[in-house]
Structures are given as C-alpha cells and as structure tokens.
Tab-separated table of C-alpha atoms in Angstrom:
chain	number	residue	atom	x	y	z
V	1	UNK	CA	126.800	123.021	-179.461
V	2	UNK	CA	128.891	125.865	-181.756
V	3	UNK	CA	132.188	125.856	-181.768
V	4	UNK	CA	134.127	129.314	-181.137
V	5	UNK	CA	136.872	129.638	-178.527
V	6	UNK	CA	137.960	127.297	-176.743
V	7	UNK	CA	136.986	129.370	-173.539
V	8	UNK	CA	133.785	129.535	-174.397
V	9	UNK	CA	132.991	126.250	-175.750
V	10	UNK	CA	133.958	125.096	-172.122
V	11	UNK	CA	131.766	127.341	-170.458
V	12	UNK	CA	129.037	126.161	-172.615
V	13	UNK	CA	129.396	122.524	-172.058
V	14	UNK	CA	129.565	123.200	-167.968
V	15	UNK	CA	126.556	125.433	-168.508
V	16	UNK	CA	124.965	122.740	-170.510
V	17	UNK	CA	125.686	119.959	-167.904
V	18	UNK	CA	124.237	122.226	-165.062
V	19	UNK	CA	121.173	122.182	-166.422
V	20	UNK	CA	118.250	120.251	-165.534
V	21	UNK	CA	118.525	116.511	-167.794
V	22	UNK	CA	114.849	116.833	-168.666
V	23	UNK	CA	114.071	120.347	-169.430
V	24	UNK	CA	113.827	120.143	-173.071
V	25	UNK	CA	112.351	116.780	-172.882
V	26	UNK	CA	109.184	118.175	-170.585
V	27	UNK	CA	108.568	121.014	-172.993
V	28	UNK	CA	108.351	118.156	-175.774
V	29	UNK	CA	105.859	116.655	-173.377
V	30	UNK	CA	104.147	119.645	-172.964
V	31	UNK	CA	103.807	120.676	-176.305
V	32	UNK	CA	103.068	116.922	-177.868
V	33	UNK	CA	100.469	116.891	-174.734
V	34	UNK	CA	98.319	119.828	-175.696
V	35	UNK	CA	97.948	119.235	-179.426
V	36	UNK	CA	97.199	115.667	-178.984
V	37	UNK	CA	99.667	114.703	-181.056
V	38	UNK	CA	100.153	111.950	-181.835
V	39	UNK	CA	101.730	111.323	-185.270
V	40	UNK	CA	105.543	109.959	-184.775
V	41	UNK	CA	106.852	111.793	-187.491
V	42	UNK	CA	105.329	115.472	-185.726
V	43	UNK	CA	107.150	114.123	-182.523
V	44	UNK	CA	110.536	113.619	-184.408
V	45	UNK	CA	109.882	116.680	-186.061
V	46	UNK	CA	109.922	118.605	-182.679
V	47	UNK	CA	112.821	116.396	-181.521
V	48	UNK	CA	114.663	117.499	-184.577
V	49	UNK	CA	114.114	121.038	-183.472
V	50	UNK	CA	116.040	120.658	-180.286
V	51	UNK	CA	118.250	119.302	-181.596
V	52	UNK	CA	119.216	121.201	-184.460
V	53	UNK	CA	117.214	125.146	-184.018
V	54	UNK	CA	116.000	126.886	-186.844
V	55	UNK	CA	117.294	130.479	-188.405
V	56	UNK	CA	114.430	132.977	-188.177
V	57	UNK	CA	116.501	134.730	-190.438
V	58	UNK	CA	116.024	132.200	-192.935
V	59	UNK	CA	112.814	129.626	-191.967
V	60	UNK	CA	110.425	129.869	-194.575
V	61	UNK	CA	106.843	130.007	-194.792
V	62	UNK	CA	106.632	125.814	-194.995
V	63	UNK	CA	108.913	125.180	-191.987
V	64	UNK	CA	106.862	127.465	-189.892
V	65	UNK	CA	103.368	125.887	-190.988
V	66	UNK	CA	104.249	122.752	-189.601
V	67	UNK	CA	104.794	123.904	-186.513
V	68	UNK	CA	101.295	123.410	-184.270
V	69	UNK	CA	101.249	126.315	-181.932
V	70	UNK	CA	102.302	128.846	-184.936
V	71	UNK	CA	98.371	130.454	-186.602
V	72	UNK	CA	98.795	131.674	-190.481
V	73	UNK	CA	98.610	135.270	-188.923
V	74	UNK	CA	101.454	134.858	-186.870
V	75	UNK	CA	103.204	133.431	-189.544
V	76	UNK	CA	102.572	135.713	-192.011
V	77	UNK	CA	102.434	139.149	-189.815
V	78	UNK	CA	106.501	137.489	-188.858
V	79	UNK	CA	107.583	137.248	-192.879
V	80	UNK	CA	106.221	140.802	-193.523
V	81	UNK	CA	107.843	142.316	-190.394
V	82	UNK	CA	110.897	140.412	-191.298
V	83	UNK	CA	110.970	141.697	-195.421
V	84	UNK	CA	110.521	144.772	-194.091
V	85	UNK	CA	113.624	144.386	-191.318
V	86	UNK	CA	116.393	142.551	-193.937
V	87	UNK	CA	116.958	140.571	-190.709
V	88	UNK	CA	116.900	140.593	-187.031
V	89	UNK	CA	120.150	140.599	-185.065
V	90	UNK	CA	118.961	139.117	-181.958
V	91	UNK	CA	116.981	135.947	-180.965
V	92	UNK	CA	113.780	138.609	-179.005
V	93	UNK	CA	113.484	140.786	-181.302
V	94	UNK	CA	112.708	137.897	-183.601
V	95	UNK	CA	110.290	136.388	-181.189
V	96	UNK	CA	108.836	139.604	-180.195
V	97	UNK	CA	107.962	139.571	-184.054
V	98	UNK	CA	106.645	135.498	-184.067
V	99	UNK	CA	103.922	137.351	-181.508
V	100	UNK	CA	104.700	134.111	-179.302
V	101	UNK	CA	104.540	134.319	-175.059
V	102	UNK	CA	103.966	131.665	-172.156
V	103	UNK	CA	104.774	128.518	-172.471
V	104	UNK	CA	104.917	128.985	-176.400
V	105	UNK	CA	107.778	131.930	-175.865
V	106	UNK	CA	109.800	129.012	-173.644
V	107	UNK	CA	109.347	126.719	-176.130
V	108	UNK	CA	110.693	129.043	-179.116
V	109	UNK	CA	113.796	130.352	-177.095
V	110	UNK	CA	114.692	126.402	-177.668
V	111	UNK	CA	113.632	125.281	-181.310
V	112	UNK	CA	114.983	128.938	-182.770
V	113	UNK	CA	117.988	130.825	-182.986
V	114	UNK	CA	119.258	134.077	-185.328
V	115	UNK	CA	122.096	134.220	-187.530
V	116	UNK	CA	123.066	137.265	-189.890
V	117	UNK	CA	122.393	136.512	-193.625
V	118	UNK	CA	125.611	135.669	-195.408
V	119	UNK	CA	125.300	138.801	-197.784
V	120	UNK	CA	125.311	140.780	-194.446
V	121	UNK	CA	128.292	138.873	-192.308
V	122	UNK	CA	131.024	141.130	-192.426
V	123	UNK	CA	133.291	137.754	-191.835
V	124	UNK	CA	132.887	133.822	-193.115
V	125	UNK	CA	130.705	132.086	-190.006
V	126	UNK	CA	131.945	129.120	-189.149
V	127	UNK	CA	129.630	126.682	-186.725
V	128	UNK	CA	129.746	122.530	-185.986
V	129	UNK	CA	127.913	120.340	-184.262
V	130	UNK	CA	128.049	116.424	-183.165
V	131	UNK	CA	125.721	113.955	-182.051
V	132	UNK	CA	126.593	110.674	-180.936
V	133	UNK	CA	124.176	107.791	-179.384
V	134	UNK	CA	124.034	104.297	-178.263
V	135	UNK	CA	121.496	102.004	-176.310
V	136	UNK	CA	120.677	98.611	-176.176
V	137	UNK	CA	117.088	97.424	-176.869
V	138	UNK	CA	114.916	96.027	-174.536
V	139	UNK	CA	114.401	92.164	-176.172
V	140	UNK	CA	116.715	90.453	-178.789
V	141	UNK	CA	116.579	87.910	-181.134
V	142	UNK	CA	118.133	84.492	-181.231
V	143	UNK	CA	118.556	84.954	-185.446
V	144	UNK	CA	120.118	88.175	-185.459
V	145	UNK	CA	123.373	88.009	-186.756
V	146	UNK	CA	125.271	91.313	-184.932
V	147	UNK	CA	125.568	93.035	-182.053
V	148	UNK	CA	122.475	93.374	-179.903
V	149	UNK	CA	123.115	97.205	-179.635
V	150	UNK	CA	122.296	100.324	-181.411
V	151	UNK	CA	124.899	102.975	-182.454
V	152	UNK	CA	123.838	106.262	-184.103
V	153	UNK	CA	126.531	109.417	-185.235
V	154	UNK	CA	125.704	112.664	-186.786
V	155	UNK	CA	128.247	115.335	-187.676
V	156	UNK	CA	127.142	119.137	-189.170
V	157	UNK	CA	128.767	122.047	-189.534
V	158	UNK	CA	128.715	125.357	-191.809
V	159	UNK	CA	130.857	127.316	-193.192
V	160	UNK	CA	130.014	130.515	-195.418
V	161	UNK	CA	127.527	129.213	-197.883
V	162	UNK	CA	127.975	126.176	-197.122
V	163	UNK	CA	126.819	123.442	-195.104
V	164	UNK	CA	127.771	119.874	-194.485
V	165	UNK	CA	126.288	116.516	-193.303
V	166	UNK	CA	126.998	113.241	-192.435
V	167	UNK	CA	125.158	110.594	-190.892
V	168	UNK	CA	125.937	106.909	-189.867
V	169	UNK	CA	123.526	104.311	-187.969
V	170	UNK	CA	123.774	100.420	-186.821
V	171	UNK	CA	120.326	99.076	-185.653
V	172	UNK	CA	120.518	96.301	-182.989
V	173	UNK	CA	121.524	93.171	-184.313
V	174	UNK	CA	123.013	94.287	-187.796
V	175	UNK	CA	126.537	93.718	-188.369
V	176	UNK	CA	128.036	96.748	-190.031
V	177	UNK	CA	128.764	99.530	-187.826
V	178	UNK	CA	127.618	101.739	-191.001
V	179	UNK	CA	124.656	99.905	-192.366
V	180	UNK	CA	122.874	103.001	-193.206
V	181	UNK	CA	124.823	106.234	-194.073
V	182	UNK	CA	123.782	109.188	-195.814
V	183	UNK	CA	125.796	112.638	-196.362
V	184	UNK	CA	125.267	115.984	-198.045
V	185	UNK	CA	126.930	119.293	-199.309
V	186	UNK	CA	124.619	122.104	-199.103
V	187	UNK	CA	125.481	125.514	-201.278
V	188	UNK	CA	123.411	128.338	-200.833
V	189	UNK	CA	123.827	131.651	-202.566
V	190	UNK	CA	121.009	134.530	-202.713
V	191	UNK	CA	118.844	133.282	-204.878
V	192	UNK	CA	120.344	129.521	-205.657
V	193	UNK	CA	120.948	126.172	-204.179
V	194	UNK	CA	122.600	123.434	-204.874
V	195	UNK	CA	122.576	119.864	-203.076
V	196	UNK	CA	124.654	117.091	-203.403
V	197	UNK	CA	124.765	113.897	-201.877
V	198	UNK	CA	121.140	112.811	-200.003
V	199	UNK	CA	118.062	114.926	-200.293
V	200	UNK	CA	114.188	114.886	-200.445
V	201	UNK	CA	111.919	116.670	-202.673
V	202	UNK	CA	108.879	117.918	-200.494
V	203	UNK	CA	106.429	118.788	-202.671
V	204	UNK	CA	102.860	119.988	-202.229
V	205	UNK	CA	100.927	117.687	-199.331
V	206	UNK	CA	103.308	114.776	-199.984
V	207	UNK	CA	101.004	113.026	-202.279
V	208	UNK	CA	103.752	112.507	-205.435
V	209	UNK	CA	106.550	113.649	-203.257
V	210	UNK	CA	107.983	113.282	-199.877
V	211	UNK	CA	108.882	109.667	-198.434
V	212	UNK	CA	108.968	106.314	-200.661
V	213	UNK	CA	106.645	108.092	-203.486
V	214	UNK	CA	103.380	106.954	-202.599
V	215	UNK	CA	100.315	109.075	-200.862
V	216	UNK	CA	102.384	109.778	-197.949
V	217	UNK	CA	99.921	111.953	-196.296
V	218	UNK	CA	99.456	111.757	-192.622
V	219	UNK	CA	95.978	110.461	-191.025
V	220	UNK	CA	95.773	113.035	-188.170
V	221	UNK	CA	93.692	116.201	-189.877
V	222	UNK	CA	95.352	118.466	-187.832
V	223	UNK	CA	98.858	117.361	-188.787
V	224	UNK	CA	97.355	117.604	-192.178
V	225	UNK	CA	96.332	121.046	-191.825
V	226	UNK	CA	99.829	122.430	-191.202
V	227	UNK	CA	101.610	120.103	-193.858
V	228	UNK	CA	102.890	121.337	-197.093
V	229	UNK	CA	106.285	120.858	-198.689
V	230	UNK	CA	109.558	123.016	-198.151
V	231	UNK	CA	110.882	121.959	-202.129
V	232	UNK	CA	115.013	120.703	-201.442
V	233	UNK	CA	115.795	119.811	-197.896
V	234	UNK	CA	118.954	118.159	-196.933
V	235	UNK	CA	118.528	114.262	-195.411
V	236	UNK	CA	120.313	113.285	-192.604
V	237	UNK	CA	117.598	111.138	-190.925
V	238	UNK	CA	118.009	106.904	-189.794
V	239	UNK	CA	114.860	106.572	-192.424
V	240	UNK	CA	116.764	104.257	-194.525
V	241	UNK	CA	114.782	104.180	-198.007
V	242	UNK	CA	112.952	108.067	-197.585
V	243	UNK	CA	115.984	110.142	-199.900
V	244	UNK	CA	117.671	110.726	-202.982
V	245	UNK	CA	121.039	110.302	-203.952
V	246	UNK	CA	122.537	113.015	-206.158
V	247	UNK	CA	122.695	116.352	-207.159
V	248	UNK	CA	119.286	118.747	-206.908
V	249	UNK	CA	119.715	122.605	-207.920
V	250	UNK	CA	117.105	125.199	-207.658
V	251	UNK	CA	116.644	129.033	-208.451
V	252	UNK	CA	114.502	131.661	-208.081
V	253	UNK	CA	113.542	134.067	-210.821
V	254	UNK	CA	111.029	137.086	-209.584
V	255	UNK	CA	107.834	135.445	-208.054
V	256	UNK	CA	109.198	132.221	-209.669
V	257	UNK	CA	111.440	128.901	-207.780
V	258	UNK	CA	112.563	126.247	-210.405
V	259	UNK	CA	113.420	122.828	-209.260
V	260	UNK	CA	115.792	120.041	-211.157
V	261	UNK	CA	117.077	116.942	-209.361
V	262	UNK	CA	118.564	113.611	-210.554
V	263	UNK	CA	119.054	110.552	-208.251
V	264	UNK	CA	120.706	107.036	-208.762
V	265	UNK	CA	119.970	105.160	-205.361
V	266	UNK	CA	119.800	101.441	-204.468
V	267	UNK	CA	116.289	100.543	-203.049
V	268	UNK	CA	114.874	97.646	-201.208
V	269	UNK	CA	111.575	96.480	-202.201
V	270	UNK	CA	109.355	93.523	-201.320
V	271	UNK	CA	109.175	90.907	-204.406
V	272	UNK	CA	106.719	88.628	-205.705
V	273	UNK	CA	107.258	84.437	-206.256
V	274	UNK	CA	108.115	85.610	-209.748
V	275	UNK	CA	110.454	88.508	-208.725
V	276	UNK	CA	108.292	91.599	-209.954
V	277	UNK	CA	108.835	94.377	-207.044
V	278	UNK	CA	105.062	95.298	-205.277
V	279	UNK	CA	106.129	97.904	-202.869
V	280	UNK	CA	108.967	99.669	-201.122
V	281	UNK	CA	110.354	98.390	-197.987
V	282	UNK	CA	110.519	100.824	-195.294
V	283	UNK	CA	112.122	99.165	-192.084
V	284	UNK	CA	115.516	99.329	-192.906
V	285	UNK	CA	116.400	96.755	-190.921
V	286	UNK	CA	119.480	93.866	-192.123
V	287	UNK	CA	119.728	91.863	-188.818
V	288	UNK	CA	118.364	88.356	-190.185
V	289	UNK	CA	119.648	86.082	-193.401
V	290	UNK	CA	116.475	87.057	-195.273
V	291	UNK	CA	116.847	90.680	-194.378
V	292	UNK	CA	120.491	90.718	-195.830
V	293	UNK	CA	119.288	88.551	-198.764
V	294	UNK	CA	117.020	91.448	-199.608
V	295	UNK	CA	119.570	94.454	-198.983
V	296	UNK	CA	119.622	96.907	-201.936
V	297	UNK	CA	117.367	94.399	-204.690
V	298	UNK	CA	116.222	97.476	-206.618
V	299	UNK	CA	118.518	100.351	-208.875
V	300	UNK	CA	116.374	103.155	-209.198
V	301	UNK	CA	117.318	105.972	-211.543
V	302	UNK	CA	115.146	109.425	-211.103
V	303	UNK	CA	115.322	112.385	-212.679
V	304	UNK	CA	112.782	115.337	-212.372
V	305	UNK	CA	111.933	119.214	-211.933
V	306	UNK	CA	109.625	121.472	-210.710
V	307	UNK	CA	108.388	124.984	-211.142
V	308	UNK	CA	106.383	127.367	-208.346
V	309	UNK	CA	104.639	130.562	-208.740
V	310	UNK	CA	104.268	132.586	-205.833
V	311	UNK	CA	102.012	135.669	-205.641
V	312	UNK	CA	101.856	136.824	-201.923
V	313	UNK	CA	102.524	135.118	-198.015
V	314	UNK	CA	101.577	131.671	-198.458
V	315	UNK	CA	100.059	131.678	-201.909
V	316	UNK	CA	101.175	129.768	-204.730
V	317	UNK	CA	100.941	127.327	-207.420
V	318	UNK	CA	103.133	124.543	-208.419
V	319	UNK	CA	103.962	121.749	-210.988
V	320	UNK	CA	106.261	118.935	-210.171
V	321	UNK	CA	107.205	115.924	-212.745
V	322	UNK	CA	109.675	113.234	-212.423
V	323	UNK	CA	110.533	110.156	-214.125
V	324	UNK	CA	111.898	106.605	-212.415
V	325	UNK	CA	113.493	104.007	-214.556
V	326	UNK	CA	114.408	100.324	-212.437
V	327	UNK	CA	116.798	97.463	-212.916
V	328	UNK	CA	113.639	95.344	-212.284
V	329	UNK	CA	109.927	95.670	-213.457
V	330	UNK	CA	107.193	96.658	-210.934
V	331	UNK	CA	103.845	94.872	-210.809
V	332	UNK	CA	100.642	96.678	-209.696
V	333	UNK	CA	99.486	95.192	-206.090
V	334	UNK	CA	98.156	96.087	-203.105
V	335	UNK	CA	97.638	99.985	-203.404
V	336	UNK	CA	98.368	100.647	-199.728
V	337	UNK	CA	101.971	99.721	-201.242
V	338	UNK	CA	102.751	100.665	-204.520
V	339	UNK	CA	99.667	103.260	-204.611
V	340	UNK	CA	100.534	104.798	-207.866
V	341	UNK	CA	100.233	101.679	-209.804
V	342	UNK	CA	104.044	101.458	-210.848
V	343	UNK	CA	104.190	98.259	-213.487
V	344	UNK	CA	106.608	97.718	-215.600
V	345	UNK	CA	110.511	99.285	-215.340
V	346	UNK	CA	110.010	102.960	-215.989
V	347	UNK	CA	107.141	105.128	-214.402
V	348	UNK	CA	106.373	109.254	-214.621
V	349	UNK	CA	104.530	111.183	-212.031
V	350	UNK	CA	102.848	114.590	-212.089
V	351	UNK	CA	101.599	116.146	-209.805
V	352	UNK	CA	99.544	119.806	-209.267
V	353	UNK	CA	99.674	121.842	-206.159
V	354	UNK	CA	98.322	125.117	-204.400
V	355	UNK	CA	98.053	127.013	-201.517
V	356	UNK	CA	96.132	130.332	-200.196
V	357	UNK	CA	96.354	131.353	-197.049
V	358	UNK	CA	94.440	134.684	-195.311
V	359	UNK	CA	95.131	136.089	-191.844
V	360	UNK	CA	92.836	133.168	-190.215
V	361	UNK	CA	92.217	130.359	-192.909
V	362	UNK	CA	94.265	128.309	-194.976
V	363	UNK	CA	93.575	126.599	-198.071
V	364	UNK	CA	95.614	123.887	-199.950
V	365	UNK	CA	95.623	121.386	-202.862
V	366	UNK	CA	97.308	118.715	-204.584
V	367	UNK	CA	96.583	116.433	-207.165
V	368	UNK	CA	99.087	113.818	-208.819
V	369	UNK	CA	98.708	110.902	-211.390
V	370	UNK	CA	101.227	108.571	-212.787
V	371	UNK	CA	101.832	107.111	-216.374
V	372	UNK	CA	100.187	103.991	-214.662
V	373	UNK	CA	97.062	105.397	-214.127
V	374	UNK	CA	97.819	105.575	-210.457
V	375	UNK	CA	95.711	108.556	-209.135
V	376	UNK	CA	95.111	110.773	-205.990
V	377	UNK	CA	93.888	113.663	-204.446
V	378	UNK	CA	93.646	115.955	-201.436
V	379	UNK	CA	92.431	119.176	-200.156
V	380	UNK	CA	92.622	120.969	-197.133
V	381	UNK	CA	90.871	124.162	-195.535
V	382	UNK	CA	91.690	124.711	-192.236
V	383	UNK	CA	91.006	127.671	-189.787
V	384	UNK	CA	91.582	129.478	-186.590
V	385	UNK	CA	89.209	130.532	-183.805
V	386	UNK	CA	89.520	134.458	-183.443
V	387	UNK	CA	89.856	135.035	-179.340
C-alpha cells in the first residue's frame, strides 16, 4: 500500500479488503501454469512482483527479460517508445506501449505501476510500504530449540532519491526473533547509484555472480533463456547467505556503466574433519545445537568492479572481477559445491559476458574462471515463433 492522506489510505485498505482473497494468487496460477514453470526462484520472482510492482518508468532491459510472457520485440519496441516519450504519466499508456492484452494486460495492471522520474517531479515523492507474516509449519521437531512458528517483517519506503529497506525473519524453531536481518539505503541520481547496507551483484547469466558464487544457473532452458543480470540490486530477501554487506557505487559514462563494490559479511560454510571450508551453506536455518554451532564460521572480505559497454537495445559486453579473502582456508571438493575450485584463503574471479538481441532472437554469453583454475561456461540463443 502507499501512504498519502489519511482519507485515502482508508479507502484503499476497504477497497483492498473488498476484493476477492485469491485474485492475485489465481493469476500467479495462471501465469506459472502456462509456462510450465517450474523453477522456485521464477515463482518467487512473480510473487515478488505483487508484492512490490515495478516502475515502467524506470525497469530496465534485464528486469523485463526475465519476465516469461514479455518477447525481445516487445521489450525493445517499449524502451524505444519510452526514450523517445522521457516518460509516461499514466499506468495504459505504458501498457499500451508493452503491446500486452488478455490475460497478459490483467496480469501487468498488477506487477507494474508508473511514477514520474525524479528530475521531472515538480515535488519530493514520498511512498511506504509494510509487510508482515506469520504461520506455523505443518510438522516440528523434538530438537529444535525455539518457537515452532515462523515470523517474517519487511518495511520499504522512498523518499526523493532515495529508498530504504529493512528486513527481519525467524524460521520455525530458531530462537531469535531476528535471526536473519538484512537492510539497505538506496541513492539514485541520473546517472549514479550508490548502495549501502545488503546487495547482490547480478552479473551476466549468474555464472561468477549472483547467489553464493558458484554456477548458479538455473536447469529449466527456458528460465535460462530470459536470465541475464540487472548489475546492483538491493537485497531484502529470507535467502540468508545470497548478499553482500557494504557499500556498491556505480556510474554511467556515454554507452559505458562502471561497477565497484566492497563487502565484509559473515558466512556459513560446511567444514571438513580438519576444518578447511568445502562449500557454502545455503539453508539458513539455526534451530538445532549443530546448526547454532555452525552460525557465521566463515569472515569473508570481497572487493570487486565491473565495466559494461552497451551499443544498442539489449546489446552489450561486460567484464566483471572480484577478489575474496577468508578468515579460514578453502579446500577444493565436490564441484557441485565449491564449483570454482576455491583452496586456500584468498580467491579472484573473472568473468566475460555478452548479449545481442534482434526483434525475434536473443543471443547471450558468459564465461568466468577463478585464480583456482575453477572454470565455466554458457551460451544461450533463444527465439520466438512469428504468428
């Protein structure tokens, strides 16, 4: 919800209330249903979306690819039309532009919304929003040590240039009501942005960058197809071990973005008899003795940058490196863990990426390698049946 007048923040809530429970979730359905989805993190992608709409006065190129009923055409016939408007001042005239209808048109009235560019607000804009949740799961443990429920807060608002985050999350049977917490302040000028608090780097087809640095590409091709990295994003998700924590600043210069970022975040990582970290752990979870006993086992110390070149509607190239130094040395093991080889207490990544995309086919690239002689490599060409 956005907070205005009192008046009309409680005409919004009655409206809200009036409405039918499940409408957004059916269109969820509907939508997961016809793609044949069924990657989690594309479904909690889409939930996200309700939950928190998009600016079509400000998505990008990369936030629009991942969306499955969105072609390259439509994608890029909307970014012309829209360099060509400055911006659109209502929600269907943006639409109109997206070339969306049907189901699809119902679909985008929820997941998008249109704001005026800060350079053209004639006053500050000011919106907030809260989420709050708790449940209880459906079977317990005997060993957990808290309480057997789950309790999940998330606060946003904006203000100007700026936009805020916090985040806080108790999984059943943990015993801090704030085992995980994340946070962020997000400035954004014209051509600038910095981030400080949590944030990922999504780089490329997630191969060096994007999760717990491994290959984190999906398995479902056509999830694959639409993937490629939005460079800083704000993190305000109950993935426990998938951000950074510090400051991140990027810039563009003409057709070129630069990227810098430095991090200093406690990890938690599975170890070895003789104490040598193999992979990250992922779950999150601190509800047992030996879950607690492993809470926060690894200091992790990144810093990195990055630098695009863009030269038309979904084209560009791109060169990301970043280096890790840890209070404890790796040891190369299974790869479907530590897949880049990390050994030892300081490992650098690099990784190469590009994308090309025409009216109804889309190429992309990425190729990444660490000091450890960790290696991978992916490309994609996907396509679009002309009706």
């Amino acid at each position: 919800m956005y907070l205005t007048h009192t008046p009309i923040l409680l005409s919004a809530l009655a409206f809200s209330f009036a409405l039918p429970c499940l409408a957004q979730e059916d269109l969820l359905e509907k939508f997961s249903r016809r793609e044949e989805e069924t990657d989690e993190a594309a479904e909690s992608w889409l939930q996200e979306l309700l939950n928190s709409p998009l600016d079509l006065n400000r998505v990008n190129a990369a936030e629009l690819t991942r969306l499955p009923f969105l072609s390259p055409a439509q994608i890029n016939t909307f970014l012309a039309q829209r360099q060509s408007a400055v911006y659109y001042s209502n929600l269907e005239e943006a639409l109109r532009a997206l070339q969306v209808r049907g189901d699809t048109l119902a679909f985008c009235r929820e997941i998008f919304k249109t704001f005026p560019p800060p350079t053209l607000r004639t006053r500050k804009f000011w919106r907030a929003a809260l989420r709050s949740r708790s449940g209880v799961p459906a079977t317990v443990e005997v060993n957990w040590l808290g309480a057997k429920y789950r309790r999940y807060q998330r606060a946003q608002s904006e203000y100007g240039a700026f936009r805020l985050g916090a985040l806080t999350e108790r999984d059943p049977g943990e015993m801090r009501w704030d085992d995980h917490r994340a946070w962020y302040v997000d400035w954004r000028l014209a051509r600038s942005r910095v981030l400080l608090g949590n944030f990922q780097i999504e780089w490329g087809l997630g191969l060096a960058q994007w999760g717990p640095y491994a290959a984190t590409i999906t398995s479902e091709v056509h999830a694959l197809s639409r993937r490629w990295g939005r460079g800083l994003v704000p993190y305000l998700s109950a993935n426990e071990n998938f951000s950074y924590q510090g400051v991140a600043v990027a810039h563009e210069i003409r057709h070129w973005t630069v990227l810098a970022f430095i991090s200093s975040s406690a990890r938690e990582v599975t170890l070895q008899d003789s104490q040598f970290a193999v992979g990250y752990r992922t779950s999150g979870y601190h509800r047992t003795a030996s879950e607690n006993a492993q809470r926060d086992n690894l200091r992790e110390r990144t810093r990195g940058g990055g630098v695009r070149y863009h030269f038309g509607a979904g084209r560009e190239l791109g060169l990301l490196f970043y280096a890790e130094n840890f209070n404890r040395a790796w040891q190369a093991a299974d790869r479907r863990e530590n897949y880049f080889a990390f050994t030892g207490t300081h490992n650098d990544v690099m990784s190469f990426t590009g994308a090309w995309q025409w009216q109804q086919q889309a190429l992309s690239f990425e190729i990444a390698r660490s000091h450890s002689q960790g290696q991978a490599a992916a490309v994609t060409l996907s396509g679009e049946e002309q009706g």
